[in-house]
Amino acid sequence: MAYMLIQVQYAIHVVYVKKPVAINHRSIQCDECNFWVHIKCGGITTKMYNSFMNKKVFSWECPSCSTINLSDTSGQIEDDLVQQNSFNELENISECEITSQIEASLEAANINDPPTRQRNNIRIMTFNCRSLRSQQKRNEFTTLIDTHEPHIRHATETHLDKTMSHAELIDTNIYEVYRKDRVFGVGHEGGGVLNLVRKDLLSLAEITLDTDCEICWNKIEIKGSKPLYTGCYYRLPDNNIASIESLNTSLTRQTHSNNLPNLVLTGDFNMPDIKWEIDEDNNFQVKKPNNYSMETNDKFIEALEENCQTQIVKRTNTPR
């Protein structure tokens, strides 16, 4: 089973002001520093918060200590729990004392400090499975996942159909499963693509990007950043350019807009002929003798360039 691990880096601008948290406030406690954070201070929307509360496990970044929490901590402060940043009762506190506390809080908050820029990574692992129908292959698949612990898993050539349930592939309490099985016909068994996204990430199937090729897209919501679109694509090793044209259509739906998206496309493109180093004429060269026609290679290069895509892997993973 061939696989590759990709690390995607994204930046978040954060302005954080520490404020006291009351018992009835919607808040989350950091597992590392035990600090209670208002959802607004943590950059968590009400929709995200409600979604988090329905999950047994979720992840979020503490703005106080920058720790990534993978937590099942409740979003409510217990009545008998006294936190270092919780409100004190207001009775028996003089106006002078209140004014003093406010001034001290503003001074500690450093509200005039410039925004900080934090960098985080999302790990994406892509597999060419050459079938997940056997228990042995599924065991190998899950072992690789457990070893590398990527956030997102893409798989090609799954060879799955509707007789195979999601639960037979992976623990569906931990992963959201998105797949596009090949519609089988005589002589066309196989293929299929699969996306797994950890449930502590907010993900959706992006069906508006689906076209008549073996491709599956997800939209990943990232706090403080543009959404990340991740796609998995498989192309049959032949000279039929229809699949490449459908891929181009899918990419165009994202890239031909006012704001270019954050986009990562993985898969098995079966394009070993292309030399990914640009020549003196600023063009990619095609090896000779080549496995596929010049039209096929040129169509693929054209699709990437038209949609502002950059090839990350610049060598073949297996001998051809």
PDB file of C-alpha atoms in Angstrom:
ATOM      1  CA  MET A   1       0.000   0.000   0.000  1.00  0.00           C
ATOM      2  CA  ALA A   2       1.698   3.216  -1.195  1.00  0.00           C
ATOM      3  CA  TYR A   3       1.191   6.314   0.926  1.00  0.00           C
ATOM      4  CA  MET A   4       2.415   9.870   1.415  1.00  0.00           C
ATOM      5  CA  LEU A   5       2.187  12.306   4.336  1.00  0.00           C
ATOM      6  CA  ILE A   6       1.675  16.014   3.600  1.00  0.00           C
ATOM      7  CA  GLN A   7       1.852  18.801   6.166  1.00  0.00           C
ATOM      8  CA  VAL A   8      -0.202  21.923   5.435  1.00  0.00           C
ATOM      9  CA  GLN A   9       0.673  25.091   7.340  1.00  0.00           C
ATOM     10  CA  TYR A  10      -1.815  27.863   7.916  1.00  0.00           C
ATOM     11  CA  ALA A  11      -1.590  31.145   9.817  1.00  0.00           C
ATOM     12  CA  ILE A  12      -4.037  32.627  12.298  1.00  0.00           C
ATOM     13  CA  HIS A  13      -4.127  36.228  13.514  1.00  0.00           C
ATOM     14  CA  VAL A  14      -5.170  36.346  17.155  1.00  0.00           C
ATOM     15  CA  VAL A  15      -5.971  39.241  19.472  1.00  0.00           C
ATOM     16  CA  TYR A  16      -6.700  37.928  22.951  1.00  0.00           C
ATOM     17  CA  VAL A  17      -7.939  39.862  25.959  1.00  0.00           C
ATOM     18  CA  LYS A  18      -8.347  37.978  29.235  1.00  0.00           C
ATOM     19  CA  LYS A  19     -11.758  38.559  30.792  1.00  0.00           C
ATOM     20  CA  PRO A  20     -13.393  36.995  33.857  1.00  0.00           C
ATOM     21  CA  VAL A  21     -15.804  34.117  33.226  1.00  0.00           C
ATOM     22  CA  ALA A  22     -19.100  33.760  35.059  1.00  0.00           C
ATOM     23  CA  ILE A  23     -20.962  30.538  35.839  1.00  0.00           C
ATOM     24  CA  ASN A  24     -23.637  31.140  33.207  1.00  0.00           C
ATOM     25  CA  HIS A  25     -21.221  32.090  30.418  1.00  0.00           C
ATOM     26  CA  ARG A  26     -20.615  29.888  27.408  1.00  0.00           C
ATOM     27  CA  SER A  27     -16.998  28.963  27.918  1.00  0.00           C
ATOM     28  CA  ILE A  28     -14.406  26.214  27.549  1.00  0.00           C
ATOM     29  CA  GLN A  29     -11.633  25.209  29.938  1.00  0.00           C
ATOM     30  CA  CYS A  30      -8.098  24.548  28.717  1.00  0.00           C
ATOM     31  CA  ASP A  31      -6.763  21.133  29.707  1.00  0.00           C
ATOM     32  CA  GLU A  32      -3.206  22.490  29.898  1.00  0.00           C
ATOM     33  CA  CYS A  33      -3.436  25.775  31.838  1.00  0.00           C
ATOM     34  CA  ASN A  34      -6.938  25.222  33.358  1.00  0.00           C
ATOM     35  CA  PHE A  35      -7.965  28.678  32.151  1.00  0.00           C
ATOM     36  CA  TRP A  36     -11.631  29.238  31.305  1.00  0.00           C
ATOM     37  CA  VAL A  37     -12.100  31.025  27.982  1.00  0.00           C
ATOM     38  CA  HIS A  38     -15.204  32.801  26.686  1.00  0.00           C
ATOM     39  CA  ILE A  39     -16.118  31.334  23.319  1.00  0.00           C
ATOM     40  CA  LYS A  40     -15.875  34.828  21.815  1.00  0.00           C
ATOM     41  CA  CYS A  41     -12.360  35.297  23.226  1.00  0.00           C
ATOM     42  CA  GLY A  42     -11.412  31.902  21.853  1.00  0.00           C
ATOM     43  CA  GLY A  43     -12.663  32.766  18.376  1.00  0.00           C
ATOM     44  CA  ILE A  44     -15.393  30.117  18.584  1.00  0.00           C
ATOM     45  CA  THR A  45     -18.744  30.971  17.015  1.00  0.00           C
ATOM     46  CA  THR A  46     -22.047  29.998  18.594  1.00  0.00           C
ATOM     47  CA  LYS A  47     -22.603  27.488  15.792  1.00  0.00           C
ATOM     48  CA  MET A  48     -19.173  25.939  16.384  1.00  0.00           C
ATOM     49  CA  TYR A  49     -19.766  25.877  20.154  1.00  0.00           C
ATOM     50  CA  ASN A  50     -23.102  24.083  19.791  1.00  0.00           C
ATOM     51  CA  SER A  51     -21.483  21.621  17.412  1.00  0.00           C
ATOM     52  CA  PHE A  52     -18.667  21.047  19.901  1.00  0.00           C
ATOM     53  CA  MET A  53     -21.125  20.364  22.700  1.00  0.00           C
ATOM     54  CA  ASN A  54     -22.707  17.570  20.663  1.00  0.00           C
ATOM     55  CA  LYS A  55     -19.368  15.825  20.161  1.00  0.00           C
ATOM     56  CA  LYS A  56     -17.747  13.524  22.703  1.00  0.00           C
ATOM     57  CA  VAL A  57     -14.330  14.839  21.685  1.00  0.00           C
ATOM     58  CA  PHE A  58     -13.359  18.098  19.993  1.00  0.00           C
ATOM     59  CA  SER A  59     -10.258  20.213  19.438  1.00  0.00           C
ATOM     60  CA  TRP A  60      -9.648  23.919  19.972  1.00  0.00           C
ATOM     61  CA  GLU A  61      -6.688  26.197  20.624  1.00  0.00           C
ATOM     62  CA  CYS A  62      -6.380  27.987  23.965  1.00  0.00           C
ATOM     63  CA  PRO A  63      -5.596  31.683  23.326  1.00  0.00           C
ATOM     64  CA  SER A  64      -3.969  31.950  26.761  1.00  0.00           C
ATOM     65  CA  CYS A  65      -1.269  29.263  26.402  1.00  0.00           C
ATOM     66  CA  SER A  66      -1.612  28.325  22.674  1.00  0.00           C
ATOM     67  CA  THR A  67      -2.174  24.666  23.536  1.00  0.00           C
ATOM     68  CA  ILE A  68      -4.201  22.567  21.089  1.00  0.00           C
ATOM     69  CA  ASN A  69      -6.806  20.855  23.279  1.00  0.00           C
ATOM     70  CA  LEU A  70      -8.299  17.498  22.344  1.00  0.00           C
ATOM     71  CA  SER A  71     -10.902  17.588  25.062  1.00  0.00           C
ATOM     72  CA  ASP A  72     -14.258  16.363  26.292  1.00  0.00           C
ATOM     73  CA  THR A  73     -14.399  19.137  28.926  1.00  0.00           C
ATOM     74  CA  SER A  74     -17.876  20.486  29.535  1.00  0.00           C
ATOM     75  CA  GLY A  75     -18.658  23.968  28.305  1.00  0.00           C
ATOM     76  CA  GLN A  76     -20.286  25.013  31.577  1.00  0.00           C
ATOM     77  CA  ILE A  77     -18.609  25.938  34.861  1.00  0.00           C
ATOM     78  CA  GLU A  78     -19.948  23.937  37.794  1.00  0.00           C
ATOM     79  CA  ASP A  79     -21.526  25.988  40.586  1.00  0.00           C
ATOM     80  CA  ASP A  80     -19.089  24.720  43.211  1.00  0.00           C
ATOM     81  CA  LEU A  81     -16.032  25.305  41.047  1.00  0.00           C
ATOM     82  CA  VAL A  82     -14.055  28.454  41.828  1.00  0.00           C
ATOM     83  CA  GLN A  83     -11.799  29.450  38.930  1.00  0.00           C
ATOM     84  CA  GLN A  84      -8.927  31.875  39.070  1.00  0.00           C
ATOM     85  CA  ASN A  85     -10.562  33.947  36.332  1.00  0.00           C
ATOM     86  CA  SER A  86     -14.199  33.579  37.405  1.00  0.00           C
ATOM     87  CA  PHE A  87     -16.323  36.501  38.644  1.00  0.00           C
ATOM     88  CA  ASN A  88     -16.384  37.284  42.352  1.00  0.00           C
ATOM     89  CA  GLU A  89     -19.751  38.053  43.907  1.00  0.00           C
ATOM     90  CA  LEU A  90     -20.490  41.790  43.667  1.00  0.00           C
ATOM     91  CA  GLU A  91     -22.094  42.238  47.058  1.00  0.00           C
ATOM     92  CA  ASN A  92     -19.990  43.976  49.725  1.00  0.00           C
ATOM     93  CA  ILE A  93     -17.608  45.370  47.083  1.00  0.00           C
ATOM     94  CA  SER A  94     -17.220  49.141  47.026  1.00  0.00           C
ATOM     95  CA  GLU A  95     -17.239  51.314  43.913  1.00  0.00           C
ATOM     96  CA  CYS A  96     -13.598  52.136  44.559  1.00  0.00           C
ATOM     97  CA  GLU A  97     -12.684  48.450  44.626  1.00  0.00           C
ATOM     98  CA  ILE A  98     -14.598  47.809  41.383  1.00  0.00           C
ATOM     99  CA  THR A  99     -12.808  50.693  39.640  1.00  0.00           C
ATOM    100  CA  SER A 100      -9.462  49.387  40.859  1.00  0.00           C
ATOM    101  CA  GLN A 101     -10.231  45.880  39.557  1.00  0.00           C
ATOM    102  CA  ILE A 102     -11.250  47.212  36.127  1.00  0.00           C
ATOM    103  CA  GLU A 103      -8.056  49.263  35.812  1.00  0.00           C
ATOM    104  CA  ALA A 104      -5.953  46.270  36.840  1.00  0.00           C
ATOM    105  CA  SER A 105      -7.742  44.037  34.304  1.00  0.00           C
ATOM    106  CA  LEU A 106      -7.205  46.506  31.455  1.00  0.00           C
ATOM    107  CA  GLU A 107      -3.534  46.859  32.341  1.00  0.00           C
ATOM    108  CA  ALA A 108      -3.055  43.080  32.450  1.00  0.00           C
ATOM    109  CA  ALA A 109      -4.879  42.608  29.153  1.00  0.00           C
ATOM    110  CA  ASN A 110      -2.389  44.703  27.128  1.00  0.00           C
ATOM    111  CA  ILE A 111      -5.173  45.586  24.724  1.00  0.00           C
ATOM    112  CA  ASN A 112      -2.870  47.832  22.709  1.00  0.00           C
ATOM    113  CA  ASP A 113      -0.534  44.948  21.880  1.00  0.00           C
ATOM    114  CA  PRO A 114      -0.470  44.116  18.149  1.00  0.00           C
ATOM    115  CA  PRO A 115      -2.094  40.908  16.944  1.00  0.00           C
ATOM    116  CA  THR A 116       0.040  37.811  17.199  1.00  0.00           C
ATOM    117  CA  ARG A 117       0.535  35.471  14.261  1.00  0.00           C
ATOM    118  CA  GLN A 118       0.351  31.801  15.106  1.00  0.00           C
ATOM    119  CA  ARG A 119       1.214  28.963  12.754  1.00  0.00           C
ATOM    120  CA  ASN A 120      -0.418  25.587  12.894  1.00  0.00           C
ATOM    121  CA  ASN A 121      -0.201  22.426  10.851  1.00  0.00           C
ATOM    122  CA  ILE A 122      -2.754  20.028   9.426  1.00  0.00           C
ATOM    123  CA  ARG A 123      -1.399  16.640   8.395  1.00  0.00           C
ATOM    124  CA  ILE A 124      -2.918  14.994   5.326  1.00  0.00           C
ATOM    125  CA  MET A 125      -2.059  11.403   4.438  1.00  0.00           C
ATOM    126  CA  THR A 126      -2.825  10.009   1.004  1.00  0.00           C
ATOM    127  CA  PHE A 127      -2.891   6.289   0.159  1.00  0.00           C
ATOM    128  CA  ASN A 128      -3.142   4.218  -2.971  1.00  0.00           C
ATOM    129  CA  CYS A 129      -4.878   1.215  -1.437  1.00  0.00           C
ATOM    130  CA  ARG A 130      -5.403  -1.070  -4.414  1.00  0.00           C
ATOM    131  CA  SER A 131      -8.503  -2.371  -2.648  1.00  0.00           C
ATOM    132  CA  LEU A 132      -9.859  -2.131   0.880  1.00  0.00           C
ATOM    133  CA  ARG A 133     -12.131  -5.099   0.433  1.00  0.00           C
ATOM    134  CA  SER A 134      -9.946  -7.600   2.266  1.00  0.00           C
ATOM    135  CA  GLN A 135      -9.565  -7.534   6.038  1.00  0.00           C
ATOM    136  CA  GLN A 136      -5.791  -7.665   5.649  1.00  0.00           C
ATOM    137  CA  LYS A 137      -5.749  -4.462   3.569  1.00  0.00           C
ATOM    138  CA  ARG A 138      -8.091  -2.712   6.004  1.00  0.00           C
ATOM    139  CA  ASN A 139      -5.829  -3.701   8.910  1.00  0.00           C
ATOM    140  CA  GLU A 140      -2.834  -2.272   7.056  1.00  0.00           C
ATOM    141  CA  PHE A 141      -4.818   0.883   6.329  1.00  0.00           C
ATOM    142  CA  THR A 142      -5.757   1.471   9.980  1.00  0.00           C
ATOM    143  CA  THR A 143      -2.229   0.644  11.185  1.00  0.00           C
ATOM    144  CA  LEU A 144      -0.755   3.382   8.995  1.00  0.00           C
ATOM    145  CA  ILE A 145      -3.349   5.813  10.318  1.00  0.00           C
ATOM    146  CA  ASP A 146      -2.599   4.900  13.930  1.00  0.00           C
ATOM    147  CA  THR A 147       1.140   5.253  13.301  1.00  0.00           C
ATOM    148  CA  HIS A 148       1.144   8.681  11.637  1.00  0.00           C
ATOM    149  CA  GLU A 149      -2.030  10.181  13.177  1.00  0.00           C
ATOM    150  CA  PRO A 150      -2.903  12.518  10.292  1.00  0.00           C
ATOM    151  CA  HIS A 151      -5.870  14.855  10.618  1.00  0.00           C
ATOM    152  CA  ILE A 152      -7.162  13.989   7.134  1.00  0.00           C
ATOM    153  CA  ARG A 153      -6.815  10.712   5.192  1.00  0.00           C
ATOM    154  CA  HIS A 154      -7.309  10.374   1.452  1.00  0.00           C
ATOM    155  CA  ALA A 155      -7.418   7.012  -0.298  1.00  0.00           C
ATOM    156  CA  THR A 156      -7.607   6.011  -3.968  1.00  0.00           C
ATOM    157  CA  GLU A 157      -8.437   2.697  -5.629  1.00  0.00           C
ATOM    158  CA  THR A 158     -10.595   1.641  -2.699  1.00  0.00           C
ATOM    159  CA  HIS A 159     -12.554  -0.877  -4.841  1.00  0.00           C
ATOM    160  CA  LEU A 160     -15.571  -0.316  -2.580  1.00  0.00           C
ATOM    161  CA  ASP A 161     -19.262  -0.475  -3.353  1.00  0.00           C
ATOM    162  CA  LYS A 162     -22.508  -0.016  -1.429  1.00  0.00           C
ATOM    163  CA  THR A 163     -22.203  -3.467   0.154  1.00  0.00           C
ATOM    164  CA  MET A 164     -19.318  -2.174   2.323  1.00  0.00           C
ATOM    165  CA  SER A 165     -20.413   0.063   5.214  1.00  0.00           C
ATOM    166  CA  HIS A 166     -18.399   2.953   6.673  1.00  0.00           C
ATOM    167  CA  ALA A 167     -18.096   1.123  10.006  1.00  0.00           C
ATOM    168  CA  GLU A 168     -16.293  -1.776   8.318  1.00  0.00           C
ATOM    169  CA  LEU A 169     -13.551   0.611   7.225  1.00  0.00           C
ATOM    170  CA  ILE A 170     -12.867   2.821  10.235  1.00  0.00           C
ATOM    171  CA  ASP A 171     -14.125   3.863  13.670  1.00  0.00           C
ATOM    172  CA  THR A 172     -16.987   6.189  12.744  1.00  0.00           C
ATOM    173  CA  ASN A 173     -17.034   7.650  16.256  1.00  0.00           C
ATOM    174  CA  ILE A 174     -13.679   9.250  15.482  1.00  0.00           C
ATOM    175  CA  TYR A 175     -13.848   9.935  11.740  1.00  0.00           C
ATOM    176  CA  GLU A 176     -16.299  11.455   9.316  1.00  0.00           C
ATOM    177  CA  VAL A 177     -16.355   9.283   6.206  1.00  0.00           C
ATOM    178  CA  TYR A 178     -16.795  10.715   2.708  1.00  0.00           C
ATOM    179  CA  ARG A 179     -16.440   8.480  -0.314  1.00  0.00           C
ATOM    180  CA  LYS A 180     -17.200   8.206  -3.993  1.00  0.00           C
ATOM    181  CA  ASP A 181     -17.311   4.606  -5.143  1.00  0.00           C
ATOM    182  CA  ARG A 182     -16.909   3.777  -8.796  1.00  0.00           C
ATOM    183  CA  VAL A 183     -20.110   2.760 -10.554  1.00  0.00           C
ATOM    184  CA  PHE A 184     -19.162  -0.739 -11.580  1.00  0.00           C
ATOM    185  CA  GLY A 185     -19.539  -2.020 -15.090  1.00  0.00           C
ATOM    186  CA  VAL A 186     -18.213  -5.082 -16.829  1.00  0.00           C
ATOM    187  CA  GLY A 187     -14.453  -4.687 -17.078  1.00  0.00           C
ATOM    188  CA  HIS A 188     -14.446  -1.534 -14.942  1.00  0.00           C
ATOM    189  CA  GLU A 189     -14.334  -2.924 -11.415  1.00  0.00           C
ATOM    190  CA  GLY A 190     -12.086  -1.110  -8.954  1.00  0.00           C
ATOM    191  CA  GLY A 191     -11.339   2.594  -8.546  1.00  0.00           C
ATOM    192  CA  GLY A 192     -13.097   4.728  -5.989  1.00  0.00           C
ATOM    193  CA  VAL A 193     -11.885   7.495  -3.664  1.00  0.00           C
ATOM    194  CA  LEU A 194     -12.288   7.947   0.080  1.00  0.00           C
ATOM    195  CA  ASN A 195     -11.799  10.905   2.442  1.00  0.00           C
ATOM    196  CA  LEU A 196     -11.612  10.545   6.230  1.00  0.00           C
ATOM    197  CA  VAL A 197     -11.667  13.646   8.438  1.00  0.00           C
ATOM    198  CA  ARG A 198     -11.259  13.594  12.187  1.00  0.00           C
ATOM    199  CA  LYS A 199     -14.475  14.569  13.915  1.00  0.00           C
ATOM    200  CA  ASP A 200     -12.711  17.179  16.024  1.00  0.00           C
ATOM    201  CA  LEU A 201     -12.402  19.149  12.768  1.00  0.00           C
ATOM    202  CA  LEU A 202     -15.511  20.808  11.368  1.00  0.00           C
ATOM    203  CA  SER A 203     -15.905  19.297   7.909  1.00  0.00           C
ATOM    204  CA  LEU A 204     -18.532  19.132   5.199  1.00  0.00           C
ATOM    205  CA  ALA A 205     -18.845  17.268   1.921  1.00  0.00           C
ATOM    206  CA  GLU A 206     -18.434  19.827  -0.867  1.00  0.00           C
ATOM    207  CA  ILE A 207     -20.774  18.230  -3.398  1.00  0.00           C
ATOM    208  CA  THR A 208     -20.921  21.401  -5.531  1.00  0.00           C
ATOM    209  CA  LEU A 209     -17.409  20.525  -6.711  1.00  0.00           C
ATOM    210  CA  ASP A 210     -18.302  16.994  -7.768  1.00  0.00           C
ATOM    211  CA  THR A 211     -17.921  16.268 -11.480  1.00  0.00           C
ATOM    212  CA  ASP A 212     -17.926  13.243 -13.765  1.00  0.00           C
ATOM    213  CA  CYS A 213     -14.599  11.871 -12.556  1.00  0.00           C
ATOM    214  CA  GLU A 214     -13.341  10.012  -9.497  1.00  0.00           C
ATOM    215  CA  ILE A 215     -12.993  12.928  -7.097  1.00  0.00           C
ATOM    216  CA  CYS A 216     -14.201  13.710  -3.581  1.00  0.00           C
ATOM    217  CA  TRP A 217     -13.984  17.138  -1.889  1.00  0.00           C
ATOM    218  CA  ASN A 218     -14.273  18.362   1.685  1.00  0.00           C
ATOM    219  CA  LYS A 219     -14.489  21.812   3.192  1.00  0.00           C
ATOM    220  CA  ILE A 220     -12.642  22.170   6.523  1.00  0.00           C
ATOM    221  CA  GLU A 221     -13.577  25.151   8.709  1.00  0.00           C
ATOM    222  CA  ILE A 222     -10.508  26.672  10.402  1.00  0.00           C
ATOM    223  CA  LYS A 223     -10.837  29.257  13.153  1.00  0.00           C
ATOM    224  CA  GLY A 224      -9.273  32.573  12.165  1.00  0.00           C
ATOM    225  CA  SER A 225      -8.510  31.510   8.597  1.00  0.00           C
ATOM    226  CA  LYS A 226     -10.195  30.857   5.265  1.00  0.00           C
ATOM    227  CA  PRO A 227     -11.712  27.376   4.895  1.00  0.00           C
ATOM    228  CA  LEU A 228      -9.434  24.650   3.598  1.00  0.00           C
ATOM    229  CA  TYR A 229     -10.721  22.589   0.667  1.00  0.00           C
ATOM    230  CA  THR A 230      -9.164  19.132   0.405  1.00  0.00           C
ATOM    231  CA  GLY A 231      -9.798  16.838  -2.534  1.00  0.00           C
ATOM    232  CA  CYS A 232      -8.843  13.299  -3.492  1.00  0.00           C
ATOM    233  CA  TYR A 233      -8.675  12.337  -7.189  1.00  0.00           C
ATOM    234  CA  TYR A 234      -7.952   9.172  -9.162  1.00  0.00           C
ATOM    235  CA  ARG A 235      -7.236   8.934 -12.902  1.00  0.00           C
ATOM    236  CA  LEU A 236      -7.181   5.691 -14.811  1.00  0.00           C
ATOM    237  CA  PRO A 237      -3.789   5.012 -16.457  1.00  0.00           C
ATOM    238  CA  ASP A 238      -4.960   5.617 -20.028  1.00  0.00           C
ATOM    239  CA  ASN A 239      -5.123   8.348 -22.687  1.00  0.00           C
ATOM    240  CA  ASN A 240      -8.748   9.300 -22.095  1.00  0.00           C
ATOM    241  CA  ILE A 241      -8.705  13.051 -21.383  1.00  0.00           C
ATOM    242  CA  ALA A 242     -12.337  13.194 -20.198  1.00  0.00           C
ATOM    243  CA  SER A 243     -11.299  12.651 -16.579  1.00  0.00           C
ATOM    244  CA  ILE A 244      -8.758  15.502 -16.762  1.00  0.00           C
ATOM    245  CA  GLU A 245     -11.360  17.807 -18.280  1.00  0.00           C
ATOM    246  CA  SER A 246     -13.759  16.954 -15.441  1.00  0.00           C
ATOM    247  CA  LEU A 247     -10.980  17.631 -12.924  1.00  0.00           C
ATOM    248  CA  ASN A 248     -10.379  21.005 -14.556  1.00  0.00           C
ATOM    249  CA  THR A 249     -14.093  21.806 -14.263  1.00  0.00           C
ATOM    250  CA  SER A 250     -14.050  20.928 -10.572  1.00  0.00           C
ATOM    251  CA  LEU A 251     -11.007  23.108  -9.870  1.00  0.00           C
ATOM    252  CA  THR A 252     -12.405  25.996 -11.901  1.00  0.00           C
ATOM    253  CA  ARG A 253     -15.507  26.137  -9.707  1.00  0.00           C
ATOM    254  CA  GLN A 254     -13.208  27.056  -6.825  1.00  0.00           C
ATOM    255  CA  THR A 255     -10.421  29.093  -8.362  1.00  0.00           C
ATOM    256  CA  HIS A 256     -12.364  31.329 -10.741  1.00  0.00           C
ATOM    257  CA  SER A 257     -13.699  33.572  -7.998  1.00  0.00           C
ATOM    258  CA  ASN A 258     -12.705  36.879  -6.428  1.00  0.00           C
ATOM    259  CA  ASN A 259     -10.963  35.153  -3.516  1.00  0.00           C
ATOM    260  CA  LEU A 260      -8.643  32.243  -4.215  1.00  0.00           C
ATOM    261  CA  PRO A 261      -9.345  29.409  -1.778  1.00  0.00           C
ATOM    262  CA  ASN A 262      -6.935  27.440   0.369  1.00  0.00           C
ATOM    263  CA  LEU A 263      -6.864  24.190  -1.582  1.00  0.00           C
ATOM    264  CA  VAL A 264      -4.981  20.883  -1.409  1.00  0.00           C
ATOM    265  CA  LEU A 265      -5.597  18.169  -4.011  1.00  0.00           C
ATOM    266  CA  THR A 266      -4.076  14.714  -3.536  1.00  0.00           C
ATOM    267  CA  GLY A 267      -4.530  11.363  -5.221  1.00  0.00           C
ATOM    268  CA  ASP A 268      -3.129   9.116  -7.901  1.00  0.00           C
ATOM    269  CA  PHE A 269      -2.925  11.122 -11.123  1.00  0.00           C
ATOM    270  CA  ASN A 270      -0.974   8.523 -13.129  1.00  0.00           C
ATOM    271  CA  MET A 271       1.204  11.212 -14.702  1.00  0.00           C
ATOM    272  CA  PRO A 272       4.780   9.844 -14.531  1.00  0.00           C
ATOM    273  CA  ASP A 273       5.892  11.479 -17.793  1.00  0.00           C
ATOM    274  CA  ILE A 274       5.984  15.078 -16.597  1.00  0.00           C
ATOM    275  CA  LYS A 275       9.264  16.603 -15.404  1.00  0.00           C
ATOM    276  CA  TRP A 276       8.217  19.089 -12.741  1.00  0.00           C
ATOM    277  CA  GLU A 277      11.329  21.264 -12.981  1.00  0.00           C
ATOM    278  CA  ILE A 278      10.628  24.306 -15.168  1.00  0.00           C
ATOM    279  CA  ASP A 279      12.961  24.699 -18.162  1.00  0.00           C
ATOM    280  CA  GLU A 280      14.546  27.904 -19.502  1.00  0.00           C
ATOM    281  CA  ASP A 281      11.343  28.689 -21.417  1.00  0.00           C
ATOM    282  CA  ASN A 282       9.333  28.438 -18.169  1.00  0.00           C
ATOM    283  CA  ASN A 283       7.625  25.233 -19.290  1.00  0.00           C
ATOM    284  CA  PHE A 284       7.341  21.713 -17.928  1.00  0.00           C
ATOM    285  CA  GLN A 285       8.922  19.024 -20.066  1.00  0.00           C
ATOM    286  CA  VAL A 286       7.487  15.596 -20.903  1.00  0.00           C
ATOM    287  CA  LYS A 287       9.824  12.602 -20.846  1.00  0.00           C
ATOM    288  CA  LYS A 288      10.396  10.532 -23.979  1.00  0.00           C
ATOM    289  CA  PRO A 289       9.502   7.805 -24.628  1.00  0.00           C
ATOM    290  CA  ASN A 290       6.365   8.632 -22.713  1.00  0.00           C
ATOM    291  CA  ASN A 291       3.714   6.380 -21.171  1.00  0.00           C
ATOM    292  CA  TYR A 292       0.816   8.585 -22.249  1.00  0.00           C
ATOM    293  CA  SER A 293       0.089  10.830 -25.215  1.00  0.00           C
ATOM    294  CA  MET A 294       1.302  14.430 -25.395  1.00  0.00           C
ATOM    295  CA  GLU A 295      -2.326  15.552 -25.454  1.00  0.00           C
ATOM    296  CA  THR A 296      -2.970  13.790 -22.132  1.00  0.00           C
ATOM    297  CA  ASN A 297       0.120  15.297 -20.492  1.00  0.00           C
ATOM    298  CA  ASP A 298      -0.520  18.772 -21.890  1.00  0.00           C
ATOM    299  CA  LYS A 299      -4.150  18.722 -20.730  1.00  0.00           C
ATOM    300  CA  PHE A 300      -3.075  17.926 -17.192  1.00  0.00           C
ATOM    301  CA  ILE A 301      -0.411  20.657 -17.103  1.00  0.00           C
ATOM    302  CA  GLU A 302      -2.929  23.101 -18.553  1.00  0.00           C
ATOM    303  CA  ALA A 303      -5.479  22.252 -15.831  1.00  0.00           C
ATOM    304  CA  LEU A 304      -2.934  22.916 -13.078  1.00  0.00           C
ATOM    305  CA  GLU A 305      -1.677  26.177 -14.548  1.00  0.00           C
ATOM    306  CA  GLU A 306      -5.156  27.489 -15.326  1.00  0.00           C
ATOM    307  CA  ASN A 307      -6.178  26.975 -11.701  1.00  0.00           C
ATOM    308  CA  CYS A 308      -2.972  28.286 -10.069  1.00  0.00           C
ATOM    309  CA  GLN A 309      -1.977  24.897  -8.680  1.00  0.00           C
ATOM    310  CA  THR A 310       1.575  23.879  -7.740  1.00  0.00           C
ATOM    311  CA  GLN A 311       2.908  20.335  -7.854  1.00  0.00           C
ATOM    312  CA  ILE A 312       4.434  19.366  -4.481  1.00  0.00           C
ATOM    313  CA  VAL A 313       5.715  15.875  -5.342  1.00  0.00           C
ATOM    314  CA  LYS A 314       8.269  16.208  -8.122  1.00  0.00           C
ATOM    315  CA  ARG A 315       9.295  12.591  -8.586  1.00  0.00           C
ATOM    316  CA  THR A 316       7.485   9.304  -9.125  1.00  0.00           C
ATOM    317  CA  ASN A 317       6.790   7.303  -5.980  1.00  0.00           C
ATOM    318  CA  THR A 318       7.205   3.927  -7.673  1.00  0.00           C
ATOM    319  CA  PRO A 319       9.345   2.813 -10.631  1.00  0.00           C
ATOM    320  CA  ARG A 320       7.603   3.044 -13.993  1.00  0.00           C
TER     321      ARG A 320
END
